[in-house]
PDB file of C-alpha atoms in Angstrom:
ATOM      1  CA  UNK A   1     106.811  70.263 156.327  1.00 83.00           C
ATOM      2  CA  UNK A   2     106.655  73.744 155.653  1.00 97.00           C
ATOM      3  CA  UNK A   3     109.006  76.256 155.287  1.00 98.00           C
ATOM      4  CA  UNK A   4     109.751  79.983 156.587  1.00 98.00           C
ATOM      5  CA  UNK A   5     111.408  82.455 154.509  1.00 98.00           C
ATOM      6  CA  UNK A   6     113.854  84.382 157.108  1.00 98.00           C
ATOM      7  CA  UNK A   7     114.698  88.009 156.846  1.00 98.00           C
ATOM      8  CA  UNK A   8     117.777  89.463 157.223  1.00 97.00           C
ATOM      9  CA  UNK A   9     116.667  91.580 160.007  1.00 97.00           C
ATOM     10  CA  UNK A  10     115.966  88.525 162.045  1.00 98.00           C
ATOM     11  CA  UNK A  11     119.351  87.041 161.238  1.00 98.00           C
ATOM     12  CA  UNK A  12     121.550  90.439 161.896  1.00 97.00           C
ATOM     13  CA  UNK A  13     119.640  90.623 165.523  1.00 98.00           C
ATOM     14  CA  UNK A  14     121.198  87.190 166.121  1.00 98.00           C
ATOM     15  CA  UNK A  15     124.510  87.507 164.984  1.00 97.00           C
ATOM     16  CA  UNK A  16     125.279  90.604 166.317  1.00 97.00           C
ATOM     17  CA  UNK A  17     123.310  90.035 169.412  1.00 97.00           C
ATOM     18  CA  UNK A  18     121.288  93.101 169.173  1.00 98.00           C
ATOM     19  CA  UNK A  19     120.295  94.188 172.563  1.00 98.00           C
ATOM     20  CA  UNK A  20     116.881  95.280 171.690  1.00 98.00           C
ATOM     21  CA  UNK A  21     115.731  92.619 169.329  1.00 98.00           C
ATOM     22  CA  UNK A  22     118.304  89.237 170.159  1.00 98.00           C
ATOM     23  CA  UNK A  23     115.802  87.664 172.467  1.00 98.00           C
ATOM     24  CA  UNK A  24     112.836  88.251 170.245  1.00 98.00           C
ATOM     25  CA  UNK A  25     114.630  87.211 166.935  1.00 98.00           C
ATOM     26  CA  UNK A  26     116.556  83.990 168.532  1.00 98.00           C
ATOM     27  CA  UNK A  27     113.746  82.964 169.826  1.00 98.00           C
ATOM     28  CA  UNK A  28     111.402  83.310 166.942  1.00 98.00           C
ATOM     29  CA  UNK A  29     113.942  81.115 164.722  1.00 98.00           C
ATOM     30  CA  UNK A  30     114.334  78.567 167.225  1.00 98.00           C
ATOM     31  CA  UNK A  31     110.304  78.001 167.369  1.00 98.00           C
ATOM     32  CA  UNK A  32     110.287  78.154 163.403  1.00 98.00           C
ATOM     33  CA  UNK A  33     113.130  75.714 163.094  1.00 98.00           C
ATOM     34  CA  UNK A  34     110.704  73.039 165.183  1.00 97.00           C
ATOM     35  CA  UNK A  35     108.093  73.162 162.801  1.00 97.00           C
ATOM     36  CA  UNK A  36     109.426  74.140 159.567  1.00 98.00           C
ATOM     37  CA  UNK A  37     112.316  74.769 157.146  1.00 98.00           C
ATOM     38  CA  UNK A  38     114.366  77.664 157.693  1.00 98.00           C
ATOM     39  CA  UNK A  39     115.204  79.226 154.150  1.00 98.00           C
ATOM     40  CA  UNK A  40     117.335  82.137 152.895  1.00 98.00           C
ATOM     41  CA  UNK A  41     117.676  83.522 149.688  1.00 98.00           C
ATOM     42  CA  UNK A  42     120.410  85.345 147.469  1.00 97.00           C
ATOM     43  CA  UNK A  43     118.866  88.920 148.993  1.00 97.00           C
ATOM     44  CA  UNK A  44     119.091  87.545 152.452  1.00 98.00           C
ATOM     45  CA  UNK A  45     122.599  86.138 151.687  1.00 98.00           C
ATOM     46  CA  UNK A  46     123.750  89.515 150.729  1.00 97.00           C
ATOM     47  CA  UNK A  47     122.067  91.461 153.193  1.00 96.00           C
ATOM     48  CA  UNK A  48     124.020  89.364 155.793  1.00 97.00           C
ATOM     49  CA  UNK A  49     126.800  89.336 154.304  1.00 97.00           C
ATOM     50  CA  UNK A  50     127.748  93.085 154.944  1.00 94.00           C
ATOM     51  CA  UNK A  51     128.923  91.844 158.603  1.00 91.00           C
ATOM     52  CA  UNK A  52     131.613  89.477 157.189  1.00 97.00           C
ATOM     53  CA  UNK A  53     135.481  89.884 155.837  1.00 97.00           C
ATOM     54  CA  UNK A  54     135.041  86.148 153.943  1.00 98.00           C
ATOM     55  CA  UNK A  55     132.494  84.391 152.243  1.00 97.00           C
ATOM     56  CA  UNK A  56     133.650  81.291 154.589  1.00 97.00           C
ATOM     57  CA  UNK A  57     132.561  83.292 157.652  1.00 98.00           C
ATOM     58  CA  UNK A  58     129.070  83.867 156.161  1.00 98.00           C
ATOM     59  CA  UNK A  59     128.749  80.336 155.352  1.00 97.00           C
ATOM     60  CA  UNK A  60     129.872  79.195 158.750  1.00 97.00           C
ATOM     61  CA  UNK A  61     127.025  81.596 160.212  1.00 97.00           C
ATOM     62  CA  UNK A  62     124.538  80.488 157.730  1.00 98.00           C
ATOM     63  CA  UNK A  63     125.175  76.806 157.620  1.00 97.00           C
ATOM     64  CA  UNK A  64     123.479  75.013 154.522  1.00 95.00           C
ATOM     65  CA  UNK A  65     122.041  72.693 156.721  1.00 95.00           C
ATOM     66  CA  UNK A  66     120.572  75.065 159.007  1.00 97.00           C
ATOM     67  CA  UNK A  67     119.110  77.507 156.373  1.00 98.00           C
ATOM     68  CA  UNK A  68     118.203  76.124 152.889  1.00 98.00           C
ATOM     69  CA  UNK A  69     119.263  78.634 150.394  1.00 98.00           C
ATOM     70  CA  UNK A  70     116.402  78.936 147.425  1.00 98.00           C
ATOM     71  CA  UNK A  71     117.192  80.517 144.327  1.00 97.00           C
ATOM     72  CA  UNK A  72     114.643  83.685 143.840  1.00 96.00           C
ATOM     73  CA  UNK A  73     112.005  82.371 141.209  1.00 97.00           C
ATOM     74  CA  UNK A  74     111.118  84.624 138.021  1.00 97.00           C
ATOM     75  CA  UNK A  75     107.632  84.794 139.611  1.00 97.00           C
ATOM     76  CA  UNK A  76     108.945  86.691 142.563  1.00 97.00           C
ATOM     77  CA  UNK A  77     110.635  89.090 140.142  1.00 96.00           C
ATOM     78  CA  UNK A  78     107.408  89.918 138.275  1.00 96.00           C
ATOM     79  CA  UNK A  79     105.774  90.172 141.163  1.00 96.00           C
ATOM     80  CA  UNK A  80     108.467  92.450 143.003  1.00 96.00           C
ATOM     81  CA  UNK A  81     108.112  94.950 140.145  1.00 94.00           C
ATOM     82  CA  UNK A  82     104.202  94.761 140.807  1.00 95.00           C
ATOM     83  CA  UNK A  83     104.700  95.521 144.094  1.00 95.00           C
ATOM     84  CA  UNK A  84     107.001  98.637 143.487  1.00 94.00           C
ATOM     85  CA  UNK A  85     105.178  99.997 140.653  1.00 93.00           C
ATOM     86  CA  UNK A  86     102.508 100.476 143.501  1.00 93.00           C
ATOM     87  CA  UNK A  87     104.875 101.656 145.763  1.00 93.00           C
ATOM     88  CA  UNK A  88     105.810 104.368 142.965  1.00 92.00           C
ATOM     89  CA  UNK A  89     102.220 105.241 142.272  1.00 93.00           C
ATOM     90  CA  UNK A  90     101.905 105.955 146.119  1.00 93.00           C
ATOM     91  CA  UNK A  91     104.807 108.543 145.654  1.00 90.00           C
ATOM     92  CA  UNK A  92     107.529 106.108 147.083  1.00 86.00           C
ATOM     93  CA  UNK A  93     110.742 108.095 146.463  1.00 86.00           C
ATOM     94  CA  UNK A  94     113.202 105.311 145.510  1.00 81.00           C
ATOM     95  CA  UNK A  95     113.546 104.409 142.132  1.00 80.00           C
ATOM     96  CA  UNK A  96     114.913 100.857 142.220  1.00 73.00           C
ATOM     97  CA  UNK A  97     113.003  98.048 143.962  1.00 74.00           C
ATOM     98  CA  UNK A  98     113.950  97.347 147.174  1.00 87.00           C
ATOM     99  CA  UNK A  99     115.152  94.148 148.479  1.00 93.00           C
ATOM    100  CA  UNK A 100     112.168  93.932 150.224  1.00 94.00           C
ATOM    101  CA  UNK A 101     110.119  93.852 147.512  1.00 95.00           C
ATOM    102  CA  UNK A 102     111.900  90.564 146.391  1.00 96.00           C
ATOM    103  CA  UNK A 103     111.981  88.523 149.556  1.00 97.00           C
ATOM    104  CA  UNK A 104     108.363  89.431 149.986  1.00 97.00           C
ATOM    105  CA  UNK A 105     107.772  88.267 146.609  1.00 97.00           C
ATOM    106  CA  UNK A 106     109.809  85.004 147.099  1.00 98.00           C
ATOM    107  CA  UNK A 107     107.512  84.374 150.264  1.00 98.00           C
ATOM    108  CA  UNK A 108     104.439  84.939 148.417  1.00 98.00           C
ATOM    109  CA  UNK A 109     105.136  82.891 145.177  1.00 97.00           C
ATOM    110  CA  UNK A 110     106.236  79.707 147.169  1.00 97.00           C
ATOM    111  CA  UNK A 111     103.802  80.039 149.766  1.00 97.00           C
ATOM    112  CA  UNK A 112     106.196  80.663 152.761  1.00 98.00           C
ATOM    113  CA  UNK A 113     105.766  82.371 155.913  1.00 98.00           C
ATOM    114  CA  UNK A 114     107.654  85.036 156.414  1.00 98.00           C
ATOM    115  CA  UNK A 115     109.813  85.899 159.552  1.00 98.00           C
ATOM    116  CA  UNK A 116     110.622  89.466 159.919  1.00 98.00           C
ATOM    117  CA  UNK A 117     110.812  92.148 162.508  1.00 95.00           C
ATOM    118  CA  UNK A 118     109.706  94.751 160.097  1.00 93.00           C
ATOM    119  CA  UNK A 119     106.552  93.394 158.634  1.00 95.00           C
ATOM    120  CA  UNK A 120     104.807  97.102 157.586  1.00 90.00           C
ATOM    121  CA  UNK A 121     105.958  97.314 153.905  1.00 90.00           C
ATOM    122  CA  UNK A 122     105.309  93.672 153.590  1.00 95.00           C
ATOM    123  CA  UNK A 123     101.586  93.696 154.857  1.00 95.00           C
ATOM    124  CA  UNK A 124     101.034  96.679 152.628  1.00 93.00           C
ATOM    125  CA  UNK A 125     102.425  94.964 149.345  1.00 94.00           C
ATOM    126  CA  UNK A 126     101.449  91.540 150.347  1.00 96.00           C
ATOM    127  CA  UNK A 127      98.283  91.880 152.326  1.00 95.00           C
ATOM    128  CA  UNK A 128      97.744  87.817 152.219  1.00 95.00           C
ATOM    129  CA  UNK A 129     101.466  87.098 152.819  1.00 97.00           C
ATOM    130  CA  UNK A 130     101.732  84.775 156.086  1.00 98.00           C
ATOM    131  CA  UNK A 131     104.095  86.760 158.382  1.00 98.00           C
ATOM    132  CA  UNK A 132     105.667  86.250 161.778  1.00 98.00           C
ATOM    133  CA  UNK A 133     106.570  89.347 163.328  1.00 97.00           C
ATOM    134  CA  UNK A 134     106.760  91.854 166.694  1.00 95.00           C
TER     135      UNK A 134
END
């Protein structure tokens, strides 16, 4: 079975019932779950955690039986660093790698599809990455 790495923005759209993006994000999560395993990594988990007071609440919102929890591979850290270097050379202003560099690298290294509603940066730095986005 294939795997889909779910970006935090999609999860937050559903968890917060975002008026603009809820329908698209919920629909894509359902569609992906029918044909693939839904996955998250520690970075996605951390990004979603800001909306919760307790870890138990977060774990209830992202149950391990619905979202496979993957470790971030070392190779993804290397690839994220290379993408960040490309970003800096293109006059990017940030001084440390952004979470999206790690998320994109993780999906790319492990051959996963990425479900996100903000594909612009991923397409720039990971052009071969399969992406589901609006």
